[in-house]
Amino acid sequence: MEIDFNSIKYLEEAVDAKQHKLIIAGIKKSWEDCLEKNQQIFDCKILSARWIENTSALAIFEDCYEDIFDNTPRNVIEVKYSIWITSDRKGVWAPEQICRITNTMYLYKYSNDAEYPYAIDYIDEIEHETLEGGIESTQLSEEGVLELLASLENGTSAEILAEIKPEELPDNLHPKVRELHGKLHTNFLKEEAEYEESMLERKRMVLEFSEKTYYSEHVITLPSKHENFYFDIELLYAEGCNESSELQITAFSPYTDHRSKRYPIWKQAVKIPSVKIEDASRYLQDWIENTANLDLIRIFQFQSRIDDENKQSR
């Protein structure tokens, strides 16, 4: 049996605010149960809500919905609404792909003690329009725009949106979405720069040494792996003294012949237990084979780089 909607009789009494609130919550819950995981609701608005005379509602619906509509008159509301959800279109970075659906629903009044409707007790629903587009074309409300912006900022597409260059954005992008992109993109560039700086600092700290060494008198020359730095580790013996309690580390820049060094980059003295001259060679060899001592050279080298950068920035 075809329903004759023209025979519906409306009442003058307005649907109160509480019913509006419950209906919107019920519509959202019904849609949430049908949406995919990557979809969400941005807003839901009631365009019109009207009471239907009970006998009028019973007359047009009871033959079609005998299983849910008994012969006892029940309060029925006709609600025309629009709901804005994530579009099915591909391209997660496109932030304005919104779908607006407008339908009319016939439903029973919520009970006076209803606090949160987990399902709408509806009788029938008529589909009117489905429109896909952007914020402006779908007429998304201010509240909906804020919901969309929060979704973009905290959702899975935020990282993709942040990496997009400003010149790659659509010309007709909504100003608030463009403003959000600017914020995300600025943070992205900042984090990228901080990451590159941290990697640079790591590279500064990673000083690898060559396996070959050069020994001369009380000095061992230790080249870096790529031979871009040379380090002299020397036991300092005073004239006439056959014991040393001080080790001097001197860093040099690259040179073509290890016997003709350039000016030193830095020097550091390290106090050590006394070492006799006859034990110097063995002691120095043991010293550079100690990982902790190599780490000490790395620290001196790193600090030298920092000091040099600070001087240049002044």
JSON list of C-alpha atoms in Angstrom, two decimals, residues 119-279:
[
{"chain": "A", "resi": 119, "resn": "ALA", "atom": "CA", "xyz": [18.08, 3.76, 18.74]},
{"chain": "A", "resi": 120, "resn": "ILE", "atom": "CA", "xyz": [15.44, 5.78, 16.97]},
{"chain": "A", "resi": 121, "resn": "ASP", "atom": "CA", "xyz": [11.98, 4.25, 17.10]},
{"chain": "A", "resi": 122, "resn": "TYR", "atom": "CA", "xyz": [11.10, 5.43, 13.64]},
{"chain": "A", "resi": 123, "resn": "ILE", "atom": "CA", "xyz": [8.18, 4.51, 11.42]},
{"chain": "A", "resi": 124, "resn": "ASP", "atom": "CA", "xyz": [9.38, 5.59, 8.01]},
{"chain": "A", "resi": 125, "resn": "GLU", "atom": "CA", "xyz": [12.12, 7.65, 6.36]},
{"chain": "A", "resi": 126, "resn": "ILE", "atom": "CA", "xyz": [12.13, 9.44, 3.03]},
{"chain": "A", "resi": 127, "resn": "GLU", "atom": "CA", "xyz": [15.42, 10.17, 1.24]},
{"chain": "A", "resi": 128, "resn": "HIS", "atom": "CA", "xyz": [15.57, 13.60, -0.37]},
{"chain": "A", "resi": 129, "resn": "GLU", "atom": "CA", "xyz": [19.11, 14.62, -1.34]},
{"chain": "A", "resi": 130, "resn": "THR", "atom": "CA", "xyz": [22.75, 13.55, -1.11]},
{"chain": "A", "resi": 131, "resn": "LEU", "atom": "CA", "xyz": [25.30, 16.24, -1.90]},
{"chain": "A", "resi": 132, "resn": "GLU", "atom": "CA", "xyz": [29.10, 15.91, -1.94]},
{"chain": "A", "resi": 133, "resn": "GLY", "atom": "CA", "xyz": [31.36, 18.93, -1.85]},
{"chain": "A", "resi": 134, "resn": "GLY", "atom": "CA", "xyz": [33.21, 21.35, 0.38]},
{"chain": "A", "resi": 135, "resn": "ILE", "atom": "CA", "xyz": [32.35, 23.39, 3.45]},
{"chain": "A", "resi": 136, "resn": "GLU", "atom": "CA", "xyz": [30.64, 26.14, 1.49]},
{"chain": "A", "resi": 137, "resn": "SER", "atom": "CA", "xyz": [28.73, 24.02, -1.01]},
{"chain": "A", "resi": 138, "resn": "THR", "atom": "CA", "xyz": [27.41, 21.64, 1.65]},
{"chain": "A", "resi": 139, "resn": "GLN", "atom": "CA", "xyz": [26.66, 24.57, 4.01]},
{"chain": "A", "resi": 140, "resn": "LEU", "atom": "CA", "xyz": [28.48, 23.02, 6.94]},
{"chain": "A", "resi": 141, "resn": "SER", "atom": "CA", "xyz": [27.76, 24.98, 10.12]},
{"chain": "A", "resi": 142, "resn": "GLU", "atom": "CA", "xyz": [30.35, 26.72, 12.29]},
{"chain": "A", "resi": 143, "resn": "GLU", "atom": "CA", "xyz": [30.10, 23.88, 14.82]},
{"chain": "A", "resi": 144, "resn": "GLY", "atom": "CA", "xyz": [30.62, 21.38, 12.02]},
{"chain": "A", "resi": 145, "resn": "VAL", "atom": "CA", "xyz": [33.68, 23.26, 10.74]},
{"chain": "A", "resi": 146, "resn": "LEU", "atom": "CA", "xyz": [35.23, 23.11, 14.21]},
{"chain": "A", "resi": 147, "resn": "GLU", "atom": "CA", "xyz": [34.52, 19.37, 14.36]},
{"chain": "A", "resi": 148, "resn": "LEU", "atom": "CA", "xyz": [36.11, 18.95, 10.93]},
{"chain": "A", "resi": 149, "resn": "LEU", "atom": "CA", "xyz": [39.19, 20.97, 11.94]},
{"chain": "A", "resi": 150, "resn": "ALA", "atom": "CA", "xyz": [39.60, 18.90, 15.11]},
{"chain": "A", "resi": 151, "resn": "SER", "atom": "CA", "xyz": [39.32, 15.75, 13.02]},
{"chain": "A", "resi": 152, "resn": "LEU", "atom": "CA", "xyz": [41.94, 16.97, 10.55]},
{"chain": "A", "resi": 153, "resn": "GLU", "atom": "CA", "xyz": [44.34, 18.07, 13.28]},
{"chain": "A", "resi": 154, "resn": "ASN", "atom": "CA", "xyz": [44.12, 14.88, 15.31]},
{"chain": "A", "resi": 155, "resn": "GLY", "atom": "CA", "xyz": [43.21, 12.29, 12.67]},
{"chain": "A", "resi": 156, "resn": "THR", "atom": "CA", "xyz": [45.23, 10.05, 10.37]},
{"chain": "A", "resi": 157, "resn": "SER", "atom": "CA", "xyz": [45.26, 12.63, 7.56]},
{"chain": "A", "resi": 158, "resn": "ALA", "atom": "CA", "xyz": [47.00, 15.31, 9.69]},
{"chain": "A", "resi": 159, "resn": "GLU", "atom": "CA", "xyz": [50.49, 14.07, 8.81]},
{"chain": "A", "resi": 160, "resn": "ILE", "atom": "CA", "xyz": [49.70, 14.00, 5.09]},
{"chain": "A", "resi": 161, "resn": "LEU", "atom": "CA", "xyz": [48.07, 17.44, 5.21]},
{"chain": "A", "resi": 162, "resn": "ALA", "atom": "CA", "xyz": [51.08, 18.85, 7.11]},
{"chain": "A", "resi": 163, "resn": "GLU", "atom": "CA", "xyz": [53.55, 17.75, 4.43]},
{"chain": "A", "resi": 164, "resn": "ILE", "atom": "CA", "xyz": [51.67, 19.42, 1.57]},
{"chain": "A", "resi": 165, "resn": "LYS", "atom": "CA", "xyz": [53.27, 22.63, 0.34]},
{"chain": "A", "resi": 166, "resn": "PRO", "atom": "CA", "xyz": [51.02, 25.74, 0.40]},
{"chain": "A", "resi": 167, "resn": "GLU", "atom": "CA", "xyz": [51.21, 26.08, -3.39]},
{"chain": "A", "resi": 168, "resn": "GLU", "atom": "CA", "xyz": [49.84, 22.54, -3.80]},
{"chain": "A", "resi": 169, "resn": "LEU", "atom": "CA", "xyz": [46.58, 23.31, -1.98]},
{"chain": "A", "resi": 170, "resn": "PRO", "atom": "CA", "xyz": [43.33, 23.88, -3.94]},
{"chain": "A", "resi": 171, "resn": "ASP", "atom": "CA", "xyz": [42.59, 27.55, -4.64]},
{"chain": "A", "resi": 172, "resn": "ASN", "atom": "CA", "xyz": [39.06, 27.32, -3.20]},
{"chain": "A", "resi": 173, "resn": "LEU", "atom": "CA", "xyz": [40.13, 25.83, 0.12]},
{"chain": "A", "resi": 174, "resn": "HIS", "atom": "CA", "xyz": [38.12, 27.12, 3.06]},
{"chain": "A", "resi": 175, "resn": "PRO", "atom": "CA", "xyz": [40.05, 29.85, 4.98]},
{"chain": "A", "resi": 176, "resn": "LYS", "atom": "CA", "xyz": [39.91, 27.95, 8.29]},
{"chain": "A", "resi": 177, "resn": "VAL", "atom": "CA", "xyz": [41.22, 24.76, 6.69]},
{"chain": "A", "resi": 178, "resn": "ARG", "atom": "CA", "xyz": [43.97, 26.79, 5.02]},
{"chain": "A", "resi": 179, "resn": "GLU", "atom": "CA", "xyz": [44.78, 28.34, 8.40]},
{"chain": "A", "resi": 180, "resn": "LEU", "atom": "CA", "xyz": [44.96, 24.86, 9.97]},
{"chain": "A", "resi": 181, "resn": "HIS", "atom": "CA", "xyz": [47.21, 23.68, 7.15]},
{"chain": "A", "resi": 182, "resn": "GLY", "atom": "CA", "xyz": [49.52, 26.63, 7.83]},
{"chain": "A", "resi": 183, "resn": "LYS", "atom": "CA", "xyz": [49.76, 25.61, 11.48]},
{"chain": "A", "resi": 184, "resn": "LEU", "atom": "CA", "xyz": [50.38, 21.93, 10.68]},
{"chain": "A", "resi": 185, "resn": "HIS", "atom": "CA", "xyz": [52.86, 22.76, 7.92]},
{"chain": "A", "resi": 186, "resn": "THR", "atom": "CA", "xyz": [54.80, 25.16, 10.14]},
{"chain": "A", "resi": 187, "resn": "ASN", "atom": "CA", "xyz": [55.06, 22.51, 12.87]},
{"chain": "A", "resi": 188, "resn": "PHE", "atom": "CA", "xyz": [56.09, 19.96, 10.24]},
{"chain": "A", "resi": 189, "resn": "LEU", "atom": "CA", "xyz": [58.92, 22.19, 8.97]},
{"chain": "A", "resi": 190, "resn": "LYS", "atom": "CA", "xyz": [60.02, 22.92, 12.53]},
{"chain": "A", "resi": 191, "resn": "GLU", "atom": "CA", "xyz": [60.06, 19.24, 13.51]},
{"chain": "A", "resi": 192, "resn": "GLU", "atom": "CA", "xyz": [61.85, 18.37, 10.26]},
{"chain": "A", "resi": 193, "resn": "ALA", "atom": "CA", "xyz": [64.54, 20.98, 10.98]},
{"chain": "A", "resi": 194, "resn": "GLU", "atom": "CA", "xyz": [64.89, 19.76, 14.58]},
{"chain": "A", "resi": 195, "resn": "TYR", "atom": "CA", "xyz": [65.23, 16.20, 13.34]},
{"chain": "A", "resi": 196, "resn": "GLU", "atom": "CA", "xyz": [67.91, 17.17, 10.83]},
{"chain": "A", "resi": 197, "resn": "GLU", "atom": "CA", "xyz": [69.74, 19.10, 13.55]},
{"chain": "A", "resi": 198, "resn": "SER", "atom": "CA", "xyz": [69.56, 16.13, 15.90]},
{"chain": "A", "resi": 199, "resn": "MET", "atom": "CA", "xyz": [70.92, 13.88, 13.17]},
{"chain": "A", "resi": 200, "resn": "LEU", "atom": "CA", "xyz": [73.72, 16.37, 12.56]},
{"chain": "A", "resi": 201, "resn": "GLU", "atom": "CA", "xyz": [74.58, 16.29, 16.26]},
{"chain": "A", "resi": 202, "resn": "ARG", "atom": "CA", "xyz": [74.58, 12.51, 16.19]},
{"chain": "A", "resi": 203, "resn": "LYS", "atom": "CA", "xyz": [77.00, 12.62, 13.26]},
{"chain": "A", "resi": 204, "resn": "ARG", "atom": "CA", "xyz": [79.20, 15.00, 15.22]},
{"chain": "A", "resi": 205, "resn": "MET", "atom": "CA", "xyz": [79.24, 12.60, 18.14]},
{"chain": "A", "resi": 206, "resn": "VAL", "atom": "CA", "xyz": [79.97, 9.51, 16.04]},
{"chain": "A", "resi": 207, "resn": "LEU", "atom": "CA", "xyz": [83.72, 9.73, 15.66]},
{"chain": "A", "resi": 208, "resn": "GLU", "atom": "CA", "xyz": [85.11, 6.44, 14.38]},
{"chain": "A", "resi": 209, "resn": "PHE", "atom": "CA", "xyz": [88.78, 5.66, 14.60]},
{"chain": "A", "resi": 210, "resn": "SER", "atom": "CA", "xyz": [91.10, 3.91, 12.18]},
{"chain": "A", "resi": 211, "resn": "GLU", "atom": "CA", "xyz": [92.65, 0.59, 13.11]},
{"chain": "A", "resi": 212, "resn": "LYS", "atom": "CA", "xyz": [96.13, 1.83, 12.19]},
{"chain": "A", "resi": 213, "resn": "THR", "atom": "CA", "xyz": [98.23, 3.97, 14.51]},
{"chain": "A", "resi": 214, "resn": "TYR", "atom": "CA", "xyz": [101.58, 5.74, 14.33]},
{"chain": "A", "resi": 215, "resn": "TYR", "atom": "CA", "xyz": [104.04, 5.60, 17.23]},
{"chain": "A", "resi": 216, "resn": "SER", "atom": "CA", "xyz": [106.89, 8.02, 17.82]},
{"chain": "A", "resi": 217, "resn": "GLU", "atom": "CA", "xyz": [108.80, 8.36, 21.10]},
{"chain": "A", "resi": 218, "resn": "HIS", "atom": "CA", "xyz": [106.12, 8.90, 23.76]},
{"chain": "A", "resi": 219, "resn": "VAL", "atom": "CA", "xyz": [103.32, 9.71, 21.29]},
{"chain": "A", "resi": 220, "resn": "ILE", "atom": "CA", "xyz": [100.73, 7.62, 19.49]},
{"chain": "A", "resi": 221, "resn": "THR", "atom": "CA", "xyz": [98.98, 9.22, 16.50]},
{"chain": "A", "resi": 222, "resn": "LEU", "atom": "CA", "xyz": [95.43, 7.92, 16.08]},
{"chain": "A", "resi": 223, "resn": "PRO", "atom": "CA", "xyz": [93.66, 8.82, 12.78]},
{"chain": "A", "resi": 224, "resn": "SER", "atom": "CA", "xyz": [89.88, 8.90, 12.43]},
{"chain": "A", "resi": 225, "resn": "LYS", "atom": "CA", "xyz": [88.35, 6.24, 10.19]},
{"chain": "A", "resi": 226, "resn": "HIS", "atom": "CA", "xyz": [87.94, 8.61, 7.24]},
{"chain": "A", "resi": 227, "resn": "GLU", "atom": "CA", "xyz": [91.25, 10.36, 8.02]},
{"chain": "A", "resi": 228, "resn": "ASN", "atom": "CA", "xyz": [89.56, 13.73, 8.40]},
{"chain": "A", "resi": 229, "resn": "PHE", "atom": "CA", "xyz": [91.05, 14.14, 11.91]},
{"chain": "A", "resi": 230, "resn": "TYR", "atom": "CA", "xyz": [94.23, 13.02, 13.65]},
{"chain": "A", "resi": 231, "resn": "PHE", "atom": "CA", "xyz": [94.78, 12.76, 17.39]},
{"chain": "A", "resi": 232, "resn": "ASP", "atom": "CA", "xyz": [98.12, 12.70, 19.15]},
{"chain": "A", "resi": 233, "resn": "ILE", "atom": "CA", "xyz": [98.06, 10.97, 22.54]},
{"chain": "A", "resi": 234, "resn": "GLU", "atom": "CA", "xyz": [101.28, 11.96, 24.31]},
{"chain": "A", "resi": 235, "resn": "LEU", "atom": "CA", "xyz": [102.81, 11.24, 27.69]},
{"chain": "A", "resi": 236, "resn": "LEU", "atom": "CA", "xyz": [104.44, 14.41, 29.03]},
{"chain": "A", "resi": 237, "resn": "TYR", "atom": "CA", "xyz": [107.82, 13.82, 30.64]},
{"chain": "A", "resi": 238, "resn": "ALA", "atom": "CA", "xyz": [109.69, 16.70, 32.24]},
{"chain": "A", "resi": 239, "resn": "GLU", "atom": "CA", "xyz": [113.41, 16.95, 31.50]},
{"chain": "A", "resi": 240, "resn": "GLY", "atom": "CA", "xyz": [115.36, 14.66, 33.75]},
{"chain": "A", "resi": 241, "resn": "CYS", "atom": "CA", "xyz": [112.26, 12.86, 34.94]},
{"chain": "A", "resi": 242, "resn": "ASN", "atom": "CA", "xyz": [111.51, 9.28, 33.95]},
{"chain": "A", "resi": 243, "resn": "GLU", "atom": "CA", "xyz": [107.86, 9.27, 35.09]},
{"chain": "A", "resi": 244, "resn": "SER", "atom": "CA", "xyz": [104.75, 11.00, 33.72]},
{"chain": "A", "resi": 245, "resn": "SER", "atom": "CA", "xyz": [101.36, 11.56, 35.38]},
{"chain": "A", "resi": 246, "resn": "GLU", "atom": "CA", "xyz": [99.81, 13.63, 32.58]},
{"chain": "A", "resi": 247, "resn": "LEU", "atom": "CA", "xyz": [98.49, 12.66, 29.18]},
{"chain": "A", "resi": 248, "resn": "GLN", "atom": "CA", "xyz": [97.94, 15.29, 26.50]},
{"chain": "A", "resi": 249, "resn": "ILE", "atom": "CA", "xyz": [95.48, 14.79, 23.64]},
{"chain": "A", "resi": 250, "resn": "THR", "atom": "CA", "xyz": [95.86, 17.07, 20.63]},
{"chain": "A", "resi": 251, "resn": "ALA", "atom": "CA", "xyz": [93.49, 17.13, 17.63]},
{"chain": "A", "resi": 252, "resn": "PHE", "atom": "CA", "xyz": [94.72, 18.07, 14.15]},
{"chain": "A", "resi": 253, "resn": "SER", "atom": "CA", "xyz": [92.91, 18.66, 10.89]},
{"chain": "A", "resi": 254, "resn": "PRO", "atom": "CA", "xyz": [93.74, 16.44, 7.85]},
{"chain": "A", "resi": 255, "resn": "TYR", "atom": "CA", "xyz": [97.24, 16.46, 6.43]},
{"chain": "A", "resi": 256, "resn": "THR", "atom": "CA", "xyz": [98.92, 14.69, 3.54]},
{"chain": "A", "resi": 257, "resn": "ASP", "atom": "CA", "xyz": [102.00, 13.60, 5.47]},
{"chain": "A", "resi": 258, "resn": "HIS", "atom": "CA", "xyz": [101.66, 12.60, 9.13]},
{"chain": "A", "resi": 259, "resn": "ARG", "atom": "CA", "xyz": [105.13, 14.09, 9.82]},
{"chain": "A", "resi": 260, "resn": "SER", "atom": "CA", "xyz": [104.09, 17.57, 8.71]},
{"chain": "A", "resi": 261, "resn": "LYS", "atom": "CA", "xyz": [100.99, 18.38, 10.71]},
{"chain": "A", "resi": 262, "resn": "ARG", "atom": "CA", "xyz": [98.90, 21.51, 10.58]},
{"chain": "A", "resi": 263, "resn": "TYR", "atom": "CA", "xyz": [98.14, 23.68, 13.57]},
{"chain": "A", "resi": 264, "resn": "PRO", "atom": "CA", "xyz": [96.26, 21.87, 16.35]},
{"chain": "A", "resi": 265, "resn": "ILE", "atom": "CA", "xyz": [92.47, 22.31, 16.59]},
{"chain": "A", "resi": 266, "resn": "TRP", "atom": "CA", "xyz": [92.30, 21.66, 20.32]},
{"chain": "A", "resi": 267, "resn": "LYS", "atom": "CA", "xyz": [94.32, 20.29, 23.23]},
{"chain": "A", "resi": 268, "resn": "GLN", "atom": "CA", "xyz": [93.21, 18.56, 26.40]},
{"chain": "A", "resi": 269, "resn": "ALA", "atom": "CA", "xyz": [95.28, 17.35, 29.36]},
{"chain": "A", "resi": 270, "resn": "VAL", "atom": "CA", "xyz": [94.24, 14.27, 31.34]},
{"chain": "A", "resi": 271, "resn": "LYS", "atom": "CA", "xyz": [95.65, 13.27, 34.73]},
{"chain": "A", "resi": 272, "resn": "ILE", "atom": "CA", "xyz": [96.77, 9.61, 34.92]},
{"chain": "A", "resi": 273, "resn": "PRO", "atom": "CA", "xyz": [98.62, 7.33, 37.35]},
{"chain": "A", "resi": 274, "resn": "SER", "atom": "CA", "xyz": [102.40, 7.66, 37.02]},
{"chain": "A", "resi": 275, "resn": "VAL", "atom": "CA", "xyz": [103.90, 5.85, 34.01]},
{"chain": "A", "resi": 276, "resn": "LYS", "atom": "CA", "xyz": [107.65, 5.19, 33.66]},
{"chain": "A", "resi": 277, "resn": "ILE", "atom": "CA", "xyz": [109.39, 5.99, 30.37]},
{"chain": "A", "resi": 278, "resn": "GLU", "atom": "CA", "xyz": [110.17, 2.35, 29.68]},
{"chain": "A", "resi": 279, "resn": "ASP", "atom": "CA", "xyz": [106.47, 1.51, 30.00]}
]
